[in-house]
């Protein structure tokens, strides 16, 4: 399958049309951004890791009952996926306080929650992805009540799977962001990516950060951290 016209170039991936209108090819870049594009850089080898990690998780999630956009890996950086219309919600699940949660509520990072939390942001770079609640999402007609219920069910199922998988690798899943899309027939599937760009991953013993926070916070060792979580994933598969 061949890449045809470039449909969209985002901060981390390019999306290309194919000769099948139901399929697109995503091409993962090494470009890294943070703070809604204010900080820019490159993480060598990130595109390969994020592509391969996402695809392995999506394949596993399908068998765990979460439908996804994944079709097949084309190359180290390229994957054929079902074309969807993205629901403009960033769905964030948290198991442990960190990042914007810790900042917003004035608490330290590392508080382990009794139950995972879920929150939505309006996926809109121009507005800086503002936090919104379900009634706001419904008022803005970003999704239907039925879709929100399905998204919540899938998001918690993804958390159950990822938390236990990462735990078997000696990695603690702190939080992550998901995106969902609608197929032509309206069915919802998990889309976009699951990678150290979109998940906070801490070494279970040392609590060392093994994700994009190393880039956001200039902690160094960014490439090594991405390679380390990929290595642990491959060992556990
Ligand atoms: P951003 O748009 O935030 O800069 P990326 O660089 O990751 O993000 O760009 C990839 C874009 O492709 C995102 O906007 C994402 O919502 C979208 N996308 C992900 N999966 C699919 C899919 N299956 N079909 C269509 N678009 C998708
Ligand atoms: N996240 C993401 N894309 C975004 C915002 C957040 O992938 O545009 C991920 C982020 O990597 C983290 C989780 O979602 O794993 C929660 O992020 P948070 O709200 O704490 O925001 P941040 O601290 O990244 O600004």
PDB file of C-alpha atoms and ligand atoms in Angstrom:
ATOM      1  CA  UNK A   1       0.000   0.000   0.000  1.00  0.00           C
ATOM      2  CA  UNK A   2       1.306   3.428  -1.031  1.00  0.00           C
ATOM      3  CA  UNK A   3       1.183   6.834   0.599  1.00  0.00           C
ATOM      4  CA  UNK A   4      -0.741   9.267  -1.619  1.00  0.00           C
ATOM      5  CA  UNK A   5      -1.445  12.913  -0.723  1.00  0.00           C
ATOM      6  CA  UNK A   6      -0.488  14.306   2.669  1.00  0.00           C
ATOM      7  CA  UNK A   7      -3.812  14.929   4.446  1.00  0.00           C
ATOM      8  CA  UNK A   8      -2.453  16.365   7.680  1.00  0.00           C
ATOM      9  CA  UNK A   9       0.866  17.081   9.299  1.00  0.00           C
ATOM     10  CA  UNK A  10       0.679  17.226  13.080  1.00  0.00           C
ATOM     11  CA  UNK A  11       3.331  17.781  15.710  1.00  0.00           C
ATOM     12  CA  UNK A  12       4.391  14.112  15.905  1.00  0.00           C
ATOM     13  CA  UNK A  13       2.865  12.358  12.896  1.00  0.00           C
ATOM     14  CA  UNK A  14       1.895  12.800   9.267  1.00  0.00           C
ATOM     15  CA  UNK A  15      -1.311  11.315   7.895  1.00  0.00           C
ATOM     16  CA  UNK A  16      -1.493  10.251   4.243  1.00  0.00           C
ATOM     17  CA  UNK A  17      -4.363   9.179   1.994  1.00  0.00           C
ATOM     18  CA  UNK A  18      -4.177   5.758   0.328  1.00  0.00           C
ATOM     19  CA  UNK A  19      -5.964   4.259  -2.677  1.00  0.00           C
ATOM     20  CA  UNK A  20      -8.570   2.942  -0.216  1.00  0.00           C
ATOM     21  CA  UNK A  21     -10.786   5.790   1.069  1.00  0.00           C
ATOM     22  CA  UNK A  22     -11.389   3.894   4.322  1.00  0.00           C
ATOM     23  CA  UNK A  23      -7.660   3.669   5.153  1.00  0.00           C
ATOM     24  CA  UNK A  24      -4.886   6.166   5.852  1.00  0.00           C
ATOM     25  CA  UNK A  25      -1.179   5.753   6.575  1.00  0.00           C
ATOM     26  CA  UNK A  26       0.319   7.407   9.660  1.00  0.00           C
ATOM     27  CA  UNK A  27       4.015   8.210   9.542  1.00  0.00           C
ATOM     28  CA  UNK A  28       5.668   8.825  12.927  1.00  0.00           C
ATOM     29  CA  UNK A  29       8.265  11.611  13.169  1.00  0.00           C
ATOM     30  CA  UNK A  30      11.086  12.170  15.668  1.00  0.00           C
ATOM     31  CA  UNK A  31       9.811  15.726  16.267  1.00  0.00           C
ATOM     32  CA  UNK A  32       8.858  16.478  19.845  1.00  0.00           C
ATOM     33  CA  UNK A  33       6.852  19.398  21.153  1.00  0.00           C
ATOM     34  CA  UNK A  34       5.588  20.355  24.580  1.00  0.00           C
ATOM     35  CA  UNK A  35       3.432  23.077  26.111  1.00  0.00           C
ATOM     36  CA  UNK A  36       1.221  23.173  23.001  1.00  0.00           C
ATOM     37  CA  UNK A  37       4.139  23.622  20.615  1.00  0.00           C
ATOM     38  CA  UNK A  38       5.989  26.310  22.624  1.00  0.00           C
ATOM     39  CA  UNK A  39       8.934  23.933  23.202  1.00  0.00           C
ATOM     40  CA  UNK A  40      10.285  22.113  20.162  1.00  0.00           C
ATOM     41  CA  UNK A  41      12.974  19.486  19.693  1.00  0.00           C
ATOM     42  CA  UNK A  42      13.872  16.092  18.303  1.00  0.00           C
ATOM     43  CA  UNK A  43      14.035  12.754  20.062  1.00  0.00           C
ATOM     44  CA  UNK A  44      16.159  10.474  17.861  1.00  0.00           C
ATOM     45  CA  UNK A  45      14.426   7.148  17.181  1.00  0.00           C
ATOM     46  CA  UNK A  46      11.160   8.207  18.852  1.00  0.00           C
ATOM     47  CA  UNK A  47       9.063   7.726  15.706  1.00  0.00           C
ATOM     48  CA  UNK A  48      10.104   4.095  15.390  1.00  0.00           C
ATOM     49  CA  UNK A  49       9.455   3.360  19.071  1.00  0.00           C
ATOM     50  CA  UNK A  50       6.100   5.139  19.196  1.00  0.00           C
ATOM     51  CA  UNK A  51       4.913   3.417  16.020  1.00  0.00           C
ATOM     52  CA  UNK A  52       5.923  -0.060  17.145  1.00  0.00           C
ATOM     53  CA  UNK A  53       4.724   0.370  20.736  1.00  0.00           C
ATOM     54  CA  UNK A  54       1.347   1.782  19.657  1.00  0.00           C
ATOM     55  CA  UNK A  55       0.759  -1.062  17.218  1.00  0.00           C
ATOM     56  CA  UNK A  56       1.611  -3.765  19.741  1.00  0.00           C
ATOM     57  CA  UNK A  57      -0.731  -2.208  22.295  1.00  0.00           C
ATOM     58  CA  UNK A  58      -3.531  -1.737  19.773  1.00  0.00           C
ATOM     59  CA  UNK A  59      -3.282  -5.380  18.673  1.00  0.00           C
ATOM     60  CA  UNK A  60      -3.433  -6.529  22.315  1.00  0.00           C
ATOM     61  CA  UNK A  61      -6.335  -4.199  23.111  1.00  0.00           C
ATOM     62  CA  UNK A  62      -8.369  -5.598  20.204  1.00  0.00           C
ATOM     63  CA  UNK A  63      -8.144  -9.031  21.777  1.00  0.00           C
ATOM     64  CA  UNK A  64      -9.064  -7.491  25.156  1.00  0.00           C
ATOM     65  CA  UNK A  65     -12.311  -6.167  23.622  1.00  0.00           C
ATOM     66  CA  UNK A  66     -11.392  -2.574  22.766  1.00  0.00           C
ATOM     67  CA  UNK A  67     -11.844  -1.890  19.034  1.00  0.00           C
ATOM     68  CA  UNK A  68      -9.034   0.178  17.504  1.00  0.00           C
ATOM     69  CA  UNK A  69      -8.056   1.855  14.229  1.00  0.00           C
ATOM     70  CA  UNK A  70      -5.031  -0.455  13.785  1.00  0.00           C
ATOM     71  CA  UNK A  71      -4.813  -2.391  10.500  1.00  0.00           C
ATOM     72  CA  UNK A  72      -1.157  -3.285   9.834  1.00  0.00           C
ATOM     73  CA  UNK A  73       2.372  -2.055  10.306  1.00  0.00           C
ATOM     74  CA  UNK A  74       3.945  -1.069   6.975  1.00  0.00           C
ATOM     75  CA  UNK A  75       7.448  -0.169   8.092  1.00  0.00           C
ATOM     76  CA  UNK A  76       9.401   0.975  11.147  1.00  0.00           C
ATOM     77  CA  UNK A  77       7.610   4.321  11.135  1.00  0.00           C
ATOM     78  CA  UNK A  78       4.491   3.753   9.031  1.00  0.00           C
ATOM     79  CA  UNK A  79       1.204   2.061   9.815  1.00  0.00           C
ATOM     80  CA  UNK A  80      -2.037   1.548   7.922  1.00  0.00           C
ATOM     81  CA  UNK A  81      -5.014   2.527  10.077  1.00  0.00           C
ATOM     82  CA  UNK A  82      -8.732   2.890   9.533  1.00  0.00           C
ATOM     83  CA  UNK A  83      -9.557   6.483   8.695  1.00  0.00           C
ATOM     84  CA  UNK A  84     -11.734   8.002  11.390  1.00  0.00           C
ATOM     85  CA  UNK A  85     -13.279  11.304  12.192  1.00  0.00           C
ATOM     86  CA  UNK A  86     -11.567  12.143  15.477  1.00  0.00           C
ATOM     87  CA  UNK A  87     -13.856  12.960  18.424  1.00  0.00           C
ATOM     88  CA  UNK A  88     -12.347  16.282  19.541  1.00  0.00           C
ATOM     89  CA  UNK A  89     -11.810  15.153  23.118  1.00  0.00           C
ATOM     90  CA  UNK A  90      -8.511  14.266  24.768  1.00  0.00           C
ATOM     91  CA  UNK A  91      -9.442  11.548  27.219  1.00  0.00           C
ATOM     92  CA  UNK A  92      -7.082  11.475  30.192  1.00  0.00           C
ATOM     93  CA  UNK A  93      -6.944   8.697  32.752  1.00  0.00           C
ATOM     94  CA  UNK A  94      -4.868   9.091  35.902  1.00  0.00           C
ATOM     95  CA  UNK A  95      -3.779   6.511  38.465  1.00  0.00           C
ATOM     96  CA  UNK A  96      -1.313   8.788  40.284  1.00  0.00           C
ATOM     97  CA  UNK A  97      -1.151  12.586  40.616  1.00  0.00           C
ATOM     98  CA  UNK A  98       1.250  14.301  38.206  1.00  0.00           C
ATOM     99  CA  UNK A  99       1.540  17.054  35.620  1.00  0.00           C
ATOM    100  CA  UNK A 100      -1.393  19.409  35.170  1.00  0.00           C
ATOM    101  CA  UNK A 101      -3.442  17.606  37.872  1.00  0.00           C
ATOM    102  CA  UNK A 102      -0.797  18.252  40.526  1.00  0.00           C
ATOM    103  CA  UNK A 103      -0.437  21.860  39.372  1.00  0.00           C
ATOM    104  CA  UNK A 104      -4.172  22.607  39.102  1.00  0.00           C
ATOM    105  CA  UNK A 105      -5.068  21.205  42.519  1.00  0.00           C
ATOM    106  CA  UNK A 106      -1.858  22.232  44.302  1.00  0.00           C
ATOM    107  CA  UNK A 107      -0.779  18.738  45.309  1.00  0.00           C
ATOM    108  CA  UNK A 108       2.513  16.901  44.962  1.00  0.00           C
ATOM    109  CA  UNK A 109       3.172  14.342  42.254  1.00  0.00           C
ATOM    110  CA  UNK A 110       2.993  10.690  43.259  1.00  0.00           C
ATOM    111  CA  UNK A 111      -0.285  10.452  45.216  1.00  0.00           C
ATOM    112  CA  UNK A 112      -1.710   7.014  44.358  1.00  0.00           C
ATOM    113  CA  UNK A 113      -5.479   7.252  43.815  1.00  0.00           C
ATOM    114  CA  UNK A 114      -7.883   4.623  45.204  1.00  0.00           C
ATOM    115  CA  UNK A 115      -9.664   4.637  41.829  1.00  0.00           C
ATOM    116  CA  UNK A 116      -8.482   5.968  38.459  1.00  0.00           C
ATOM    117  CA  UNK A 117      -9.816   9.380  37.419  1.00  0.00           C
ATOM    118  CA  UNK A 118     -11.083  10.374  33.991  1.00  0.00           C
ATOM    119  CA  UNK A 119     -11.178  13.840  32.489  1.00  0.00           C
ATOM    120  CA  UNK A 120     -11.702  15.402  29.082  1.00  0.00           C
ATOM    121  CA  UNK A 121      -9.997  18.267  27.321  1.00  0.00           C
ATOM    122  CA  UNK A 122     -11.418  19.942  24.251  1.00  0.00           C
ATOM    123  CA  UNK A 123      -8.912  19.017  21.497  1.00  0.00           C
ATOM    124  CA  UNK A 124      -8.322  22.493  20.121  1.00  0.00           C
ATOM    125  CA  UNK A 125      -4.751  23.823  19.880  1.00  0.00           C
ATOM    126  CA  UNK A 126      -5.990  27.415  19.338  1.00  0.00           C
ATOM    127  CA  UNK A 127      -7.665  27.292  22.770  1.00  0.00           C
ATOM    128  CA  UNK A 128      -4.831  25.300  24.406  1.00  0.00           C
ATOM    129  CA  UNK A 129      -6.968  22.152  24.885  1.00  0.00           C
ATOM    130  CA  UNK A 130      -9.184  23.475  27.727  1.00  0.00           C
ATOM    131  CA  UNK A 131     -10.467  21.070  30.374  1.00  0.00           C
ATOM    132  CA  UNK A 132     -14.203  20.390  30.087  1.00  0.00           C
ATOM    133  CA  UNK A 133     -16.787  18.214  31.772  1.00  0.00           C
ATOM    134  CA  UNK A 134     -19.338  15.888  30.209  1.00  0.00           C
ATOM    135  CA  UNK A 135     -22.140  18.453  30.205  1.00  0.00           C
ATOM    136  CA  UNK A 136     -19.862  20.932  28.418  1.00  0.00           C
ATOM    137  CA  UNK A 137     -18.933  18.280  25.845  1.00  0.00           C
ATOM    138  CA  UNK A 138     -22.641  17.571  25.296  1.00  0.00           C
ATOM    139  CA  UNK A 139     -23.525  21.288  25.088  1.00  0.00           C
ATOM    140  CA  UNK A 140     -20.801  21.739  22.461  1.00  0.00           C
ATOM    141  CA  UNK A 141     -22.085  18.602  20.671  1.00  0.00           C
ATOM    142  CA  UNK A 142     -18.577  17.127  20.649  1.00  0.00           C
ATOM    143  CA  UNK A 143     -20.089  13.690  21.294  1.00  0.00           C
ATOM    144  CA  UNK A 144     -23.445  12.130  22.160  1.00  0.00           C
ATOM    145  CA  UNK A 145     -24.263  10.813  25.651  1.00  0.00           C
ATOM    146  CA  UNK A 146     -24.033   7.260  24.280  1.00  0.00           C
ATOM    147  CA  UNK A 147     -20.603   7.985  22.795  1.00  0.00           C
ATOM    148  CA  UNK A 148     -19.341   9.452  26.068  1.00  0.00           C
ATOM    149  CA  UNK A 149     -20.488   6.309  27.898  1.00  0.00           C
ATOM    150  CA  UNK A 150     -18.673   4.073  25.393  1.00  0.00           C
ATOM    151  CA  UNK A 151     -15.527   6.235  25.513  1.00  0.00           C
ATOM    152  CA  UNK A 152     -15.450   6.008  29.319  1.00  0.00           C
ATOM    153  CA  UNK A 153     -15.931   2.245  29.248  1.00  0.00           C
ATOM    154  CA  UNK A 154     -13.141   1.753  26.685  1.00  0.00           C
ATOM    155  CA  UNK A 155     -10.794   4.212  28.428  1.00  0.00           C
ATOM    156  CA  UNK A 156     -11.038   2.363  31.758  1.00  0.00           C
ATOM    157  CA  UNK A 157     -10.586  -0.973  29.957  1.00  0.00           C
ATOM    158  CA  UNK A 158      -7.427   0.407  28.320  1.00  0.00           C
ATOM    159  CA  UNK A 159      -6.213   1.503  31.762  1.00  0.00           C
ATOM    160  CA  UNK A 160      -6.806  -1.965  33.245  1.00  0.00           C
ATOM    161  CA  UNK A 161      -4.845  -3.544  30.414  1.00  0.00           C
ATOM    162  CA  UNK A 162      -1.969  -1.044  30.284  1.00  0.00           C
ATOM    163  CA  UNK A 163      -1.566  -0.824  34.055  1.00  0.00           C
ATOM    164  CA  UNK A 164      -1.184  -4.542  34.421  1.00  0.00           C
ATOM    165  CA  UNK A 165       1.044  -4.881  31.334  1.00  0.00           C
ATOM    166  CA  UNK A 166       3.427  -2.138  32.459  1.00  0.00           C
ATOM    167  CA  UNK A 167       3.444  -3.503  35.987  1.00  0.00           C
ATOM    168  CA  UNK A 168       4.765  -6.808  34.602  1.00  0.00           C
ATOM    169  CA  UNK A 169       7.641  -4.776  33.080  1.00  0.00           C
ATOM    170  CA  UNK A 170       8.529  -3.040  36.342  1.00  0.00           C
ATOM    171  CA  UNK A 171       6.915   0.162  35.086  1.00  0.00           C
ATOM    172  CA  UNK A 172       4.186   2.170  36.840  1.00  0.00           C
ATOM    173  CA  UNK A 173       1.507   3.681  34.608  1.00  0.00           C
ATOM    174  CA  UNK A 174       0.874   7.138  36.084  1.00  0.00           C
ATOM    175  CA  UNK A 175      -1.471   8.669  33.502  1.00  0.00           C
ATOM    176  CA  UNK A 176      -2.148   8.764  29.772  1.00  0.00           C
ATOM    177  CA  UNK A 177      -4.143  10.413  27.014  1.00  0.00           C
ATOM    178  CA  UNK A 178      -6.362   8.638  24.487  1.00  0.00           C
ATOM    179  CA  UNK A 179      -8.213   9.761  21.377  1.00  0.00           C
ATOM    180  CA  UNK A 180     -11.228   8.055  19.852  1.00  0.00           C
ATOM    181  CA  UNK A 181     -12.642   8.286  16.333  1.00  0.00           C
ATOM    182  CA  UNK A 182     -15.800   7.460  14.429  1.00  0.00           C
ATOM    183  CA  UNK A 183     -15.698   5.027  11.514  1.00  0.00           C
ATOM    184  CA  UNK A 184     -17.911   5.731   8.475  1.00  0.00           C
ATOM    185  CA  UNK A 185     -20.713   3.664  10.082  1.00  0.00           C
ATOM    186  CA  UNK A 186     -20.486   5.661  13.323  1.00  0.00           C
ATOM    187  CA  UNK A 187     -18.774   2.978  15.419  1.00  0.00           C
ATOM    188  CA  UNK A 188     -16.210   4.313  17.882  1.00  0.00           C
ATOM    189  CA  UNK A 189     -12.655   2.994  17.862  1.00  0.00           C
ATOM    190  CA  UNK A 190      -9.515   3.854  19.775  1.00  0.00           C
ATOM    191  CA  UNK A 191      -7.276   5.956  17.479  1.00  0.00           C
ATOM    192  CA  UNK A 192      -4.049   7.963  17.559  1.00  0.00           C
ATOM    193  CA  UNK A 193      -1.192   6.516  19.671  1.00  0.00           C
ATOM    194  CA  UNK A 194      -0.176   4.955  22.995  1.00  0.00           C
ATOM    195  CA  UNK A 195       3.486   5.744  23.626  1.00  0.00           C
ATOM    196  CA  UNK A 196       5.896   7.478  26.019  1.00  0.00           C
ATOM    197  CA  UNK A 197       4.728  10.714  24.335  1.00  0.00           C
ATOM    198  CA  UNK A 198       1.192  10.177  25.614  1.00  0.00           C
ATOM    199  CA  UNK A 199       1.706   8.158  28.824  1.00  0.00           C
ATOM    200  CA  UNK A 200       3.594   8.922  32.033  1.00  0.00           C
ATOM    201  CA  UNK A 201       5.693   5.877  32.881  1.00  0.00           C
ATOM    202  CA  UNK A 202       7.819   5.608  36.024  1.00  0.00           C
ATOM    203  CA  UNK A 203      10.265   2.883  36.943  1.00  0.00           C
ATOM    204  CA  UNK A 204       8.383   0.958  39.644  1.00  0.00           C
ATOM    205  CA  UNK A 205      11.378   0.731  41.995  1.00  0.00           C
ATOM    206  CA  UNK A 206      13.260   4.006  41.506  1.00  0.00           C
ATOM    207  CA  UNK A 207      10.323   6.158  40.247  1.00  0.00           C
ATOM    208  CA  UNK A 208      12.661   7.382  37.515  1.00  0.00           C
ATOM    209  CA  UNK A 209      10.680   9.047  34.715  1.00  0.00           C
ATOM    210  CA  UNK A 210      10.727   7.013  31.486  1.00  0.00           C
ATOM    211  CA  UNK A 211       8.565   9.221  29.256  1.00  0.00           C
ATOM    212  CA  UNK A 212       8.199  12.609  27.589  1.00  0.00           C
ATOM    213  CA  UNK A 213       8.510  14.433  30.916  1.00  0.00           C
ATOM    214  CA  UNK A 214      12.289  13.965  30.457  1.00  0.00           C
ATOM    215  CA  UNK A 215      11.974  16.202  27.368  1.00  0.00           C
ATOM    216  CA  UNK A 216       9.389  18.609  28.851  1.00  0.00           C
ATOM    217  CA  UNK A 217      11.481  19.164  31.986  1.00  0.00           C
ATOM    218  CA  UNK A 218      14.974  18.989  30.398  1.00  0.00           C
ATOM    219  CA  UNK A 219      15.958  15.998  32.523  1.00  0.00           C
ATOM    220  CA  UNK A 220      18.311  14.530  29.876  1.00  0.00           C
ATOM    221  CA  UNK A 221      18.462  10.885  28.870  1.00  0.00           C
ATOM    222  CA  UNK A 222      15.315  11.206  26.768  1.00  0.00           C
ATOM    223  CA  UNK A 223      16.302   8.760  23.999  1.00  0.00           C
ATOM    224  CA  UNK A 224      17.573   6.263  26.571  1.00  0.00           C
ATOM    225  CA  UNK A 225      14.268   6.337  28.468  1.00  0.00           C
ATOM    226  CA  UNK A 226      12.195   5.682  25.328  1.00  0.00           C
ATOM    227  CA  UNK A 227      14.557   2.832  24.352  1.00  0.00           C
ATOM    228  CA  UNK A 228      14.382   1.376  27.866  1.00  0.00           C
ATOM    229  CA  UNK A 229      10.559   1.167  27.993  1.00  0.00           C
ATOM    230  CA  UNK A 230      10.505  -0.314  24.488  1.00  0.00           C
ATOM    231  CA  UNK A 231      13.101  -2.907  25.532  1.00  0.00           C
ATOM    232  CA  UNK A 232      11.051  -3.841  28.595  1.00  0.00           C
ATOM    233  CA  UNK A 233       7.898  -4.096  26.499  1.00  0.00           C
ATOM    234  CA  UNK A 234       9.539  -6.421  23.978  1.00  0.00           C
ATOM    235  CA  UNK A 235      10.888  -8.597  26.801  1.00  0.00           C
ATOM    236  CA  UNK A 236       7.402  -8.951  28.299  1.00  0.00           C
ATOM    237  CA  UNK A 237       5.589  -9.762  25.027  1.00  0.00           C
TER     238      UNK A 237
HETATM  239  P1  LIG B   1      -1.361  16.775  16.667  1.00  0.00           P
HETATM  240  O1  LIG B   1      -2.499  16.942  15.702  1.00  0.00           O
HETATM  241  O2  LIG B   1      -1.843  16.917  18.101  1.00  0.00           O
HETATM  242  O3  LIG B   1      -0.186  17.614  16.350  1.00  0.00           O
HETATM  243  P2  LIG B   1      -0.103  14.288  15.668  1.00  0.00           P
HETATM  244  O4  LIG B   1       1.138  14.898  15.167  1.00  0.00           O
HETATM  245  O5  LIG B   1       0.000  13.012  16.408  1.00  0.00           O
HETATM  246  O6  LIG B   1      -0.947  15.241  16.647  1.00  0.00           O
HETATM  247  O7  LIG B   1      -1.026  14.132  14.407  1.00  0.00           O
HETATM  248  C1  LIG B   1      -1.780  13.023  14.119  1.00  0.00           C
HETATM  249  C2  LIG B   1      -3.211  13.470  13.888  1.00  0.00           C
HETATM  250  O8  LIG B   1      -3.918  12.390  13.302  1.00  0.00           O
HETATM  251  C3  LIG B   1      -3.923  13.837  15.174  1.00  0.00           C
HETATM  252  O9  LIG B   1      -4.628  15.049  14.980  1.00  0.00           O
HETATM  253  C4  LIG B   1      -4.882  12.674  15.398  1.00  0.00           C
HETATM  254  O10 LIG B   1      -6.054  13.107  16.039  1.00  0.00           O
HETATM  255  C5  LIG B   1      -5.146  12.203  13.995  1.00  0.00           C
HETATM  256  N1  LIG B   1      -5.475  10.778  13.884  1.00  0.00           N
HETATM  257  C6  LIG B   1      -5.070   9.759  14.667  1.00  0.00           C
HETATM  258  N2  LIG B   1      -5.570   8.583  14.255  1.00  0.00           N
HETATM  259  C7  LIG B   1      -6.323   8.852  13.157  1.00  0.00           C
HETATM  260  C8  LIG B   1      -7.109   8.055  12.263  1.00  0.00           C
HETATM  261  N3  LIG B   1      -7.216   6.737  12.437  1.00  0.00           N
HETATM  262  N4  LIG B   1      -7.764   8.679  11.258  1.00  0.00           N
HETATM  263  C9  LIG B   1      -7.654  10.013  11.095  1.00  0.00           C
HETATM  264  N5  LIG B   1      -6.928  10.834  11.879  1.00  0.00           N
HETATM  265  C10 LIG B   1      -6.264  10.267  12.910  1.00  0.00           C
HETATM  266  N1  LIG B   2      -1.079  14.223  27.222  1.00  0.00           N
HETATM  267  C1  LIG B   2      -0.894  14.059  25.866  1.00  0.00           C
HETATM  268  N2  LIG B   2      -1.198  15.094  25.037  1.00  0.00           N
HETATM  269  C2  LIG B   2      -1.687  16.276  25.461  1.00  0.00           C
HETATM  270  C3  LIG B   2      -1.873  16.447  26.860  1.00  0.00           C
HETATM  271  C4  LIG B   2      -1.564  15.409  27.715  1.00  0.00           C
HETATM  272  O1  LIG B   2      -0.471  13.001  25.428  1.00  0.00           O
HETATM  273  O2  LIG B   2      -1.953  17.180  24.646  1.00  0.00           O
HETATM  274  C5  LIG B   2      -0.753  13.130  28.160  1.00  0.00           C
HETATM  275  C6  LIG B   2       0.504  13.410  28.964  1.00  0.00           C
HETATM  276  O3  LIG B   2       1.627  12.831  28.335  1.00  0.00           O
HETATM  277  C7  LIG B   2       0.212  12.718  30.265  1.00  0.00           C
HETATM  278  C8  LIG B   2      -1.320  12.779  30.399  1.00  0.00           C
HETATM  279  O4  LIG B   2      -1.808  13.020  29.092  1.00  0.00           O
HETATM  280  O5  LIG B   2       0.593  11.353  30.196  1.00  0.00           O
HETATM  281  C9  LIG B   2      -1.799  13.832  31.356  1.00  0.00           C
HETATM  282  O6  LIG B   2      -1.227  15.053  31.003  1.00  0.00           O
HETATM  283  P1  LIG B   2      -1.445  16.370  31.872  1.00  0.00           P
HETATM  284  O7  LIG B   2      -2.885  16.744  31.829  1.00  0.00           O
HETATM  285  O8  LIG B   2      -0.860  16.162  33.221  1.00  0.00           O
HETATM  286  O9  LIG B   2      -0.747  17.508  31.081  1.00  0.00           O
HETATM  287  P2  LIG B   2       0.752  17.953  30.903  1.00  0.00           P
HETATM  288  O10 LIG B   2       1.426  17.892  32.224  1.00  0.00           O
HETATM  289  O11 LIG B   2       1.284  17.007  29.879  1.00  0.00           O
HETATM  290  O12 LIG B   2       0.597  19.354  30.390  1.00  0.00           O
END
